[in-house]
Short mmCIF file of C-alpha atoms in Angstrom, two decimals:
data_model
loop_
_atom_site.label_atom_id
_atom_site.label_comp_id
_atom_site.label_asym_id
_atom_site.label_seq_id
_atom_site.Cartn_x
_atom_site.Cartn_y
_atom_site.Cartn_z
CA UNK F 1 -16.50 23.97 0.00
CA UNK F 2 -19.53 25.10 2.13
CA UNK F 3 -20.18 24.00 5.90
CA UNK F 4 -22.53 20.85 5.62
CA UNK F 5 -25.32 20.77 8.23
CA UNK F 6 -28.02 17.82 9.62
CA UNK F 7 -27.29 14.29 9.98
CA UNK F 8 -25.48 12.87 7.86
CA UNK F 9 -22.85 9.45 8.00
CA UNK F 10 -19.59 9.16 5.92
CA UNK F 11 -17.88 5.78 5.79
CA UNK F 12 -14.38 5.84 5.61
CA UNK F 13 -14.92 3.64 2.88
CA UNK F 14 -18.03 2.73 1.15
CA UNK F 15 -17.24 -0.58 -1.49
CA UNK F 16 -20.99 -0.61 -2.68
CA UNK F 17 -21.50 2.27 -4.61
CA UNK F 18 -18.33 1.14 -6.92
CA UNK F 19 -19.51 -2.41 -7.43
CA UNK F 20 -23.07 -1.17 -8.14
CA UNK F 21 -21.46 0.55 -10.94
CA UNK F 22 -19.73 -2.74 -11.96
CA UNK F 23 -22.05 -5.34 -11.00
CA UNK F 24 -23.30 -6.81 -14.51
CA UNK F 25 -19.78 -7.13 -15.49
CA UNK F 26 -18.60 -8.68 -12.46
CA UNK F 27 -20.80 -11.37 -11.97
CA UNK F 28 -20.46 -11.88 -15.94
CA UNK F 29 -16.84 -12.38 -15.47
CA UNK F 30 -17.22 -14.23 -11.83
CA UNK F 31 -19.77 -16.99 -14.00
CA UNK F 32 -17.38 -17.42 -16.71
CA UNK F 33 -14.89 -18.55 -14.23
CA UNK F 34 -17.65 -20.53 -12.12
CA UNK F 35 -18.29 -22.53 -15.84
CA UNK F 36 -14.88 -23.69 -15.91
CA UNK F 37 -14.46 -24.97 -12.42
CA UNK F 38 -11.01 -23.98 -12.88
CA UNK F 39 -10.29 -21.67 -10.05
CA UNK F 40 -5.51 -22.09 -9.02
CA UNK F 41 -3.81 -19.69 -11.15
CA UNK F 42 -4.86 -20.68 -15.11
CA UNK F 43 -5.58 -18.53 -18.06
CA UNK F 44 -7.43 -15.61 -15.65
CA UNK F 45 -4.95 -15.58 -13.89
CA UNK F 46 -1.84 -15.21 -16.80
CA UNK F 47 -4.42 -13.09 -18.54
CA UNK F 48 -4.22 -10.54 -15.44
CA UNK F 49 -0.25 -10.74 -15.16
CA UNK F 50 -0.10 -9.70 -18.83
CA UNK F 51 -2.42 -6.13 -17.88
CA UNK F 52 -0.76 -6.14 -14.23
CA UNK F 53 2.93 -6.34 -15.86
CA UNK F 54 1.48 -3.67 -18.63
CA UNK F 55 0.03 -1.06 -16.46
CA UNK F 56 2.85 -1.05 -14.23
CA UNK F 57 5.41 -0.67 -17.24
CA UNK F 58 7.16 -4.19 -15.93
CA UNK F 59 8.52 -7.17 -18.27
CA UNK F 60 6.72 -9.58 -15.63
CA UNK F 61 4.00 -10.28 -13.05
CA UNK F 62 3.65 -12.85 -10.94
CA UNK F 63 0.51 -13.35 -8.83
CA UNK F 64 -0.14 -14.86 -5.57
CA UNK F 65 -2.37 -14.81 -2.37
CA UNK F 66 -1.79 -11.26 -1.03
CA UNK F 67 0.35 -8.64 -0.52
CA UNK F 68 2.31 -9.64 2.46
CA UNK F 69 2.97 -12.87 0.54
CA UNK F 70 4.22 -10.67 -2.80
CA UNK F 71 6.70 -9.18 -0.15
CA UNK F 72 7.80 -12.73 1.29
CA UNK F 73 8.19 -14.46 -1.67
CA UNK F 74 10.15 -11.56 -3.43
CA UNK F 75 12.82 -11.61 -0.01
CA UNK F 76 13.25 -15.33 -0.55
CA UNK F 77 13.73 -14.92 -4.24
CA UNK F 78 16.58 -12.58 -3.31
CA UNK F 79 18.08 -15.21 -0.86
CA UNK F 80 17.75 -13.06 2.25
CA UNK F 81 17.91 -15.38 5.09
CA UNK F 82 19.38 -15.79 8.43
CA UNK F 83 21.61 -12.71 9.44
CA UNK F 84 20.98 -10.24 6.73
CA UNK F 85 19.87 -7.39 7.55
CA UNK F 86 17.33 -5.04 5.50
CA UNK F 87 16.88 -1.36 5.45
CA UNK F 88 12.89 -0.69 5.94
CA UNK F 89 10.26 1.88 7.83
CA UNK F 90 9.27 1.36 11.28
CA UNK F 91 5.56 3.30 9.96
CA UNK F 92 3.87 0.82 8.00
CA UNK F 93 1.94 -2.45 7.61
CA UNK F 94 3.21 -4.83 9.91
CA UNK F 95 3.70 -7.28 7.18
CA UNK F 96 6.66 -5.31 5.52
CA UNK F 97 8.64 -6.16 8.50
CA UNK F 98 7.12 -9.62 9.58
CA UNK F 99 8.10 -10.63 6.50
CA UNK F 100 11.90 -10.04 6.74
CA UNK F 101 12.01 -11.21 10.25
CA UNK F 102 9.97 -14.61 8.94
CA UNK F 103 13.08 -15.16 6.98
CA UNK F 104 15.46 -14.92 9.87
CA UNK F 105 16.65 -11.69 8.97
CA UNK F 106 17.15 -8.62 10.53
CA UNK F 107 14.85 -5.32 10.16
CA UNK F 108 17.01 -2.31 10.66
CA UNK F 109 14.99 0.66 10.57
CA UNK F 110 15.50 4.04 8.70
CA UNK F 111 13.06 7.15 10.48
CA UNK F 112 10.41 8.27 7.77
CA UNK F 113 10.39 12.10 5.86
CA UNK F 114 8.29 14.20 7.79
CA UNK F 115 5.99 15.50 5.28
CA UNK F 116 5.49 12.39 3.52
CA UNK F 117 5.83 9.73 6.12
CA UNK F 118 7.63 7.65 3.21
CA UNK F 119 11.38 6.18 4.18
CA UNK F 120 14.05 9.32 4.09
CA UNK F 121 16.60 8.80 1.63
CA UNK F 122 19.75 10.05 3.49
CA UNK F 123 18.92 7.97 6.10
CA UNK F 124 18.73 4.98 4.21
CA UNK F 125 22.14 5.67 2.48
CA UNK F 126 23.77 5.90 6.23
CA UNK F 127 22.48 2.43 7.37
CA UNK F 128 24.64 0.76 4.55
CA UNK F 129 26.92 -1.87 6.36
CA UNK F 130 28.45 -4.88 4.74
CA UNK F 131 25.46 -6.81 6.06
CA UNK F 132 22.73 -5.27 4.05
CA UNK F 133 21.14 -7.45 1.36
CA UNK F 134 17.92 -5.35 0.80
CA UNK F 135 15.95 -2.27 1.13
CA UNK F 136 12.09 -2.38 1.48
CA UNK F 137 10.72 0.95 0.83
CA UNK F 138 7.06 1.74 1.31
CA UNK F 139 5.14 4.03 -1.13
CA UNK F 140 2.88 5.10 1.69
CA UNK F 141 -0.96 6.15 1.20
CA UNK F 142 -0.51 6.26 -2.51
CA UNK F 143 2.96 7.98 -2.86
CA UNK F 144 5.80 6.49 -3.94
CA UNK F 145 8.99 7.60 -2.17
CA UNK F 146 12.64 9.02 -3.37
CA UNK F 147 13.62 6.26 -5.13
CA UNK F 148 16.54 8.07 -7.11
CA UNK F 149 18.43 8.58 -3.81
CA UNK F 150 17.51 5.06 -2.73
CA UNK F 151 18.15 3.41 -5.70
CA UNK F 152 21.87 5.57 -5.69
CA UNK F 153 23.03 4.53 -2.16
CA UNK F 154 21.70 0.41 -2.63
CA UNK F 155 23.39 0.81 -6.27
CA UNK F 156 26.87 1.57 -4.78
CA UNK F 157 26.96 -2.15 -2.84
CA UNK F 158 24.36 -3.94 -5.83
CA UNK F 159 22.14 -4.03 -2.72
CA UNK F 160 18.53 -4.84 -4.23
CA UNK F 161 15.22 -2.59 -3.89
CA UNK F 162 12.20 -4.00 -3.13
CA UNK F 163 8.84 -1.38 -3.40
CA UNK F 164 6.64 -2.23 -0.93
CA UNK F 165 3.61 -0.35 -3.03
CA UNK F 166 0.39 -2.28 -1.91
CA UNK F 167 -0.65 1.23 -1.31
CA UNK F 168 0.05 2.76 -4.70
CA UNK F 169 -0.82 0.87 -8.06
CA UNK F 170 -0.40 3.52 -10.42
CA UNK F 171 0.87 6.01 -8.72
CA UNK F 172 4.28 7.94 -10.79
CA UNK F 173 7.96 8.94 -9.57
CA UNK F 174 9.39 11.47 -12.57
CA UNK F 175 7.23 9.38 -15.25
CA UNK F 176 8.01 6.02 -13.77
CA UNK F 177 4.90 3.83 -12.14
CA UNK F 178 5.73 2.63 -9.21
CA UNK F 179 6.46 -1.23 -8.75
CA UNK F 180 8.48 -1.40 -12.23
CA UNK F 181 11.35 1.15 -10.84
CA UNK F 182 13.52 -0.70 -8.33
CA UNK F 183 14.63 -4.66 -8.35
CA UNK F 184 10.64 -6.21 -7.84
CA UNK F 185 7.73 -4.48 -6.53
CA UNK F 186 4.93 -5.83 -4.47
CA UNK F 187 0.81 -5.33 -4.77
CA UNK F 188 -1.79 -5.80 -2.69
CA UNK F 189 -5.67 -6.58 -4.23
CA UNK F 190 -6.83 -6.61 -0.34
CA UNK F 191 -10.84 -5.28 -0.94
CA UNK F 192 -9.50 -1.42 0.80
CA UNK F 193 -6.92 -0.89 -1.89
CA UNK F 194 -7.45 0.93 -5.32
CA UNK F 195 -7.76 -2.19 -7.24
CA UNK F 196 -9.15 -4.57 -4.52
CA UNK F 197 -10.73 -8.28 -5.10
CA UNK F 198 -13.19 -9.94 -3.39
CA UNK F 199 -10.53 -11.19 -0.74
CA UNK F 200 -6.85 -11.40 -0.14
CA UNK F 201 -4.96 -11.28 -3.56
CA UNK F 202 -1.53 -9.91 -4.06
CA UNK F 203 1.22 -9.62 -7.24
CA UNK F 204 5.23 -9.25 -8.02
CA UNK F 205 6.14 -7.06 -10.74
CA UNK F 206 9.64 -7.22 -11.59
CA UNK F 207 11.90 -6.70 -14.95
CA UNK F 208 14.41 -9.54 -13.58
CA UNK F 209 13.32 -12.58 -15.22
CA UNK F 210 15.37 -14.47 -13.61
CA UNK F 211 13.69 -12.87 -10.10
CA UNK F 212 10.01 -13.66 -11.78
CA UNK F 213 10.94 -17.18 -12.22
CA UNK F 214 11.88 -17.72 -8.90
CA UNK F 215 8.79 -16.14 -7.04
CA UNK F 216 6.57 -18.56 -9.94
CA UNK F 217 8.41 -21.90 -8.26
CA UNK F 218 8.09 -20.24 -4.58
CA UNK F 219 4.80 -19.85 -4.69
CA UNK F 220 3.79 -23.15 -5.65
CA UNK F 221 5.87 -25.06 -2.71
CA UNK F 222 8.96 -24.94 -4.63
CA UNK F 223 8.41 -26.83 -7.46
CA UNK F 224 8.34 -26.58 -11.39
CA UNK F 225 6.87 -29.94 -11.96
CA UNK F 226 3.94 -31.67 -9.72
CA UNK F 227 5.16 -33.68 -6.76
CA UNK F 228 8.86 -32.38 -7.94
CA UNK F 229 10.35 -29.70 -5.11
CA UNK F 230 13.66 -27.77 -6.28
CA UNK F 231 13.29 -25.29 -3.24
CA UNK F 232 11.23 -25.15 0.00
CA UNK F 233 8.52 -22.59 -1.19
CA UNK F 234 5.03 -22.09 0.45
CA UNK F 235 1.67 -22.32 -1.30
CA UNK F 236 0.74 -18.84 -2.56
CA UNK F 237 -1.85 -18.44 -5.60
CA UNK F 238 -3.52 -16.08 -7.11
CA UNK F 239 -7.51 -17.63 -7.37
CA UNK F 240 -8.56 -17.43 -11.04
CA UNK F 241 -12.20 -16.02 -9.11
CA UNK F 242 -9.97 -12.82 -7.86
CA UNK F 243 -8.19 -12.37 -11.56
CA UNK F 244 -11.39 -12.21 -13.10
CA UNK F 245 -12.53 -9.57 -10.56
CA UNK F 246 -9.77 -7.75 -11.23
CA UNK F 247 -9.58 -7.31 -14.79
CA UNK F 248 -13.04 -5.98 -14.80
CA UNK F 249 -12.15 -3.29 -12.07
CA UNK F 250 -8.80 -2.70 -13.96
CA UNK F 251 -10.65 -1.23 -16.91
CA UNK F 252 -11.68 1.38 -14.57
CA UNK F 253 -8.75 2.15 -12.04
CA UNK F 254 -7.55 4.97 -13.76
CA UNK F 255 -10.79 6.96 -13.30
CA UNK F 256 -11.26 5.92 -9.95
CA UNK F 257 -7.58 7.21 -9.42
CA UNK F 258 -8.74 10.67 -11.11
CA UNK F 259 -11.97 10.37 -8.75
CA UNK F 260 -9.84 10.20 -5.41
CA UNK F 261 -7.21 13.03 -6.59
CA UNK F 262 -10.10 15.14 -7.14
CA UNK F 263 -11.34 14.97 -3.87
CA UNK F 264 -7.85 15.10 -2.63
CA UNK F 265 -7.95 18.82 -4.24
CA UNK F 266 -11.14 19.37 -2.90
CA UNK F 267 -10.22 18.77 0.45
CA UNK F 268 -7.32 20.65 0.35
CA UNK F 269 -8.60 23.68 -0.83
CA UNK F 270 -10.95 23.45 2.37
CA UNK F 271 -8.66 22.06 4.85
CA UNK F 272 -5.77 24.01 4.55
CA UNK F 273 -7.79 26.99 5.98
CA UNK F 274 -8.22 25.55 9.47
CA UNK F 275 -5.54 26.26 11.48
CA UNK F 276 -4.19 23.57 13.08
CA UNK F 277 -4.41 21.25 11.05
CA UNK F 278 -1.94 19.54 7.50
CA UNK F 279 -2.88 18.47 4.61
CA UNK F 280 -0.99 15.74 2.99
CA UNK F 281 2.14 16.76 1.10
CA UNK F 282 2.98 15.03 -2.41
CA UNK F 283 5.77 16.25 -4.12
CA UNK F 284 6.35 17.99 -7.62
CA UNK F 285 7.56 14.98 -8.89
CA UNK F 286 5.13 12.41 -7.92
CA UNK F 287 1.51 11.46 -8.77
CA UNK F 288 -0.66 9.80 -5.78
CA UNK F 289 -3.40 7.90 -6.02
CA UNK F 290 -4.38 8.93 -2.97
CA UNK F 291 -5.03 5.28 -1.28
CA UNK F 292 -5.55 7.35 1.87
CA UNK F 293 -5.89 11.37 2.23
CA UNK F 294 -4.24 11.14 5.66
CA UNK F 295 -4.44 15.18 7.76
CA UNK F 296 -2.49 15.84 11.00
CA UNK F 297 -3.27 17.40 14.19
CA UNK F 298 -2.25 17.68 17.41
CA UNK F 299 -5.31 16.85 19.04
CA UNK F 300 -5.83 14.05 16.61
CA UNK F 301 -7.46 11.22 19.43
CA UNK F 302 -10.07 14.20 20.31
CA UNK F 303 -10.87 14.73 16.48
CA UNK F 304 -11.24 11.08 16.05
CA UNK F 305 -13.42 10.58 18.62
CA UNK F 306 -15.65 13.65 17.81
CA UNK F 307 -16.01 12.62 14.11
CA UNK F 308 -16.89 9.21 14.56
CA UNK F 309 -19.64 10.37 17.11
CA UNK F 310 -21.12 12.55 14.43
CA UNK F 311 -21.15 10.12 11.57
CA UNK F 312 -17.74 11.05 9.58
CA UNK F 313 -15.70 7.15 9.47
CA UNK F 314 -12.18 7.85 9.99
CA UNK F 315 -9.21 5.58 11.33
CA UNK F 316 -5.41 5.90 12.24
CA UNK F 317 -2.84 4.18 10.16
CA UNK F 318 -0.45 3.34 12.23
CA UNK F 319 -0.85 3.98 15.92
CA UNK F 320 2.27 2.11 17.02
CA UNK F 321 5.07 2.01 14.71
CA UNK F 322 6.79 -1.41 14.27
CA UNK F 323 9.76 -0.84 16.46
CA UNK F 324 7.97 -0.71 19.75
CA UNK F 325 5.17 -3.55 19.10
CA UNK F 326 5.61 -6.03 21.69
CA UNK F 327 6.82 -9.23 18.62
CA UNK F 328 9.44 -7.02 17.88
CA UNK F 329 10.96 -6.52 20.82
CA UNK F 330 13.53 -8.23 20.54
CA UNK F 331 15.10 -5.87 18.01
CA UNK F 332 15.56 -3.42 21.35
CA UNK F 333 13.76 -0.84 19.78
CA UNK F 334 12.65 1.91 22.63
CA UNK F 335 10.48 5.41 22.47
CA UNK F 336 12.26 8.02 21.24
CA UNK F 337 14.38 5.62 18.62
CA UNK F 338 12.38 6.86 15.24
CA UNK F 339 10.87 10.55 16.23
CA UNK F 340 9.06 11.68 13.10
CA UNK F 341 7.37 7.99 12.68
CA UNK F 342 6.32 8.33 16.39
CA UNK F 343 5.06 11.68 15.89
CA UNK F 344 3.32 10.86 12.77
CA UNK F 345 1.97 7.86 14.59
CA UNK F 346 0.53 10.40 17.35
CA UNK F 347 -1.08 12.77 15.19
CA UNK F 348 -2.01 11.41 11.85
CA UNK F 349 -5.77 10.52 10.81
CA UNK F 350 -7.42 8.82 7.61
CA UNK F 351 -10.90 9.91 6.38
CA UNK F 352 -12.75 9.50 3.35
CA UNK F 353 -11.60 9.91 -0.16
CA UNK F 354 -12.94 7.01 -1.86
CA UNK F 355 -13.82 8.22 -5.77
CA UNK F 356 -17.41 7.74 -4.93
CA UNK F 357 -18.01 10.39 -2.11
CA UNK F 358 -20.60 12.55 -3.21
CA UNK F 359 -19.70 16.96 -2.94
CA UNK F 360 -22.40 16.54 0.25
CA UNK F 361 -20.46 14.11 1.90
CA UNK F 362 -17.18 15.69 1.66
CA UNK F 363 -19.18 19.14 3.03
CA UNK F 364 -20.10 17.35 5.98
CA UNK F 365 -16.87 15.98 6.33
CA UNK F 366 -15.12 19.22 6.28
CA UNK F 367 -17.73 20.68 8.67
CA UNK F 368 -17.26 18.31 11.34
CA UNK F 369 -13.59 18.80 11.32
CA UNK F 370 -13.80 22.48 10.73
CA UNK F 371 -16.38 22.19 14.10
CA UNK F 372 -14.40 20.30 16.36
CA UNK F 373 -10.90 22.17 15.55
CA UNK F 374 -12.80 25.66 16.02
CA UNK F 375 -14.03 24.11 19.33
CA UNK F 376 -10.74 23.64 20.90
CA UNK F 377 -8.99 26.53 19.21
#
């Protein structure tokens, strides 16, 4: 990959090249729906669960509003309430952990692999205590973590797994997609993800009927039958607008998923000859979809700061990991508690690897950082 040169700006991500390329059929589908004026869950809406639940290699989908909900409502399908605790990553979306603490329960954090910021196994497997009624691991910028160890230390106490992979529709763990390989698994249709809607929109995969069931009744205030409440549940629907979107963009998510690993080996080949800098780390046995192609640095606030004054978009996911943000303070978290998420939280940086980027844009971007690294070298 040659040095790029003149102006040039790179979005982090850029959502209107891809819907140029689906436009016809989008608004096609997005009329169908408007002819019906049916738009709270309905036949779109079944009709995606059937594809969701097939792609993922699942017995059942469920969908509702977002992601974060898909991770609430599969906690209070479990039962997990006031006083359980749940084994979960400090380096995430805050909404993993808001959503056990919602429920009354307590977070107890396990520190993150170093090479692929994902949960570590062996530490999960230590936090086991009698008070544990959940894990919630995070398949992280498109990778899905060690689930075999996981899944062997929750197995031990019937403890249930819950994959936190809004990051990582159709990304593989030894063959397995992720979502259908521990007890539920939660997506996210949020516009930034792979497969992303036209707003919030989220799903539960699960092969526990019994689990699928309950997250249907929770997410229509707790009730089978109108005006008839079995449970407190919350209101949390998938729009039958969204499902349509979707199953027009799903006909295409695998090549968009070949689109981003390409440019993940494109940048690697380039990147991994500055020195200074990491290129993400995927193991043998997985397959990312590359949600995010996330490098680290040590002078990552510098690089930031130089690339977005030259044009190259670029963020940090997550500056401040969830044990020292101010809400959760009351868990007594302190610096120092979770090292490698701290670290990774300190020198970690996003930039663009949307299936769309064109071989000039990814130049440029490999210039800039090859510029700005050289410069402080």
């Amino acid at each position: 990959m040659a040095s790029g040169a003149g102006a040039m700006a790179v979005k982090l991500l850029d959502l209107v090249p891809q819907y140029e390329s689906i436009r016809e059929e989008v608004r096609a589908a997005i009329d169908a729906v408007l002819s019906t004026q049916q738009f709270i869950l309905g036949t779109k809406v079944e009709e995606l669960e059937t594809e969701i639940a097939r792609y993922c290699g699942a017995a059942y989908a469920v969908g509702v509003a977002s992601g974060s909900d898909a991770i609430l409502l599969s906690l209070m399908a479990l039962g997990i309430g006031e006083g359980d605790e749940v084994i979960t990553t400090p380096y995430t979306f805050f909404s993993t952990v808001s959503s056990i603490t919602r429920l009354g329960a307590k977070p107890v954090f396990a520190d993150i692999d170093a090479r692929t910021y994902n949960i570590d196994a062996a530490r999960v497997s230590r936090l086991i205590t009698a008070k544990t009624r959940a894990v919630v691991v995070v398949h992280l910028f498109g990778q899905t973590a060690d689930m075999d160890a996981i899944l062997d230390a929750a197995s031990r106490d019937k403890i249930p797994v819950i994959e936190d992979a809004c990051q990582s529709i159709g990304a593989r763990y030894k063959g397995k997609t992720a979502g259908s390989i521990g007890t539920a698994g939660c997506l996210s249709f949020f516009p930034s993800k792979n497969l992303g809607g036209c707003g919030d929109g989220g799903m539960v995969v699960t092969n526990d009927r019994g689990l699928a069931e309950a997250v249907r009744v929770l997410r229509v205030h707790g009730g089978r039958e109108k005006y008839h409440h079995d449970v407190v549940g919350i209101n949390s629907r998938l729009d039958a607008l969204q499902a349509a979107v979707l199953l027009v963009k799903m006909k295409h998510l695998d090549a968009w998923h070949a689109g981003r690993r390409a440019n993940a080996a494109s940048y690697d080949k380039a990147l991994s000859r500055i020195a200074g800098l990491t290129i993400p780390y995927v193991e043998p046995h997985c397959e990312s979809v590359f949600n995010q192609y996330v490098i680290r640095l040590k002078h990552r606030d510098a690089v930031r700061a130089f690339l977005q004054a030259n044009g190259v978009g670029c963020d940090v996911y997550y500056p401040i990991p969830l044990h020292l943000q101010k809400c959760f303070s009351f868990l007594g978290g302190s610096a120092g508690d979770f090292p490698e998420s701290e670290g990774a939280a300190r020198e970690t940086l996003a930039i663009p690897v949307y299936p769309e980027l064109s071989a000039a844009q990814k130049d440029f971007v490999v210039s800039k950082i090859r510029e700005c690294m050289e410069a402080r070298a």
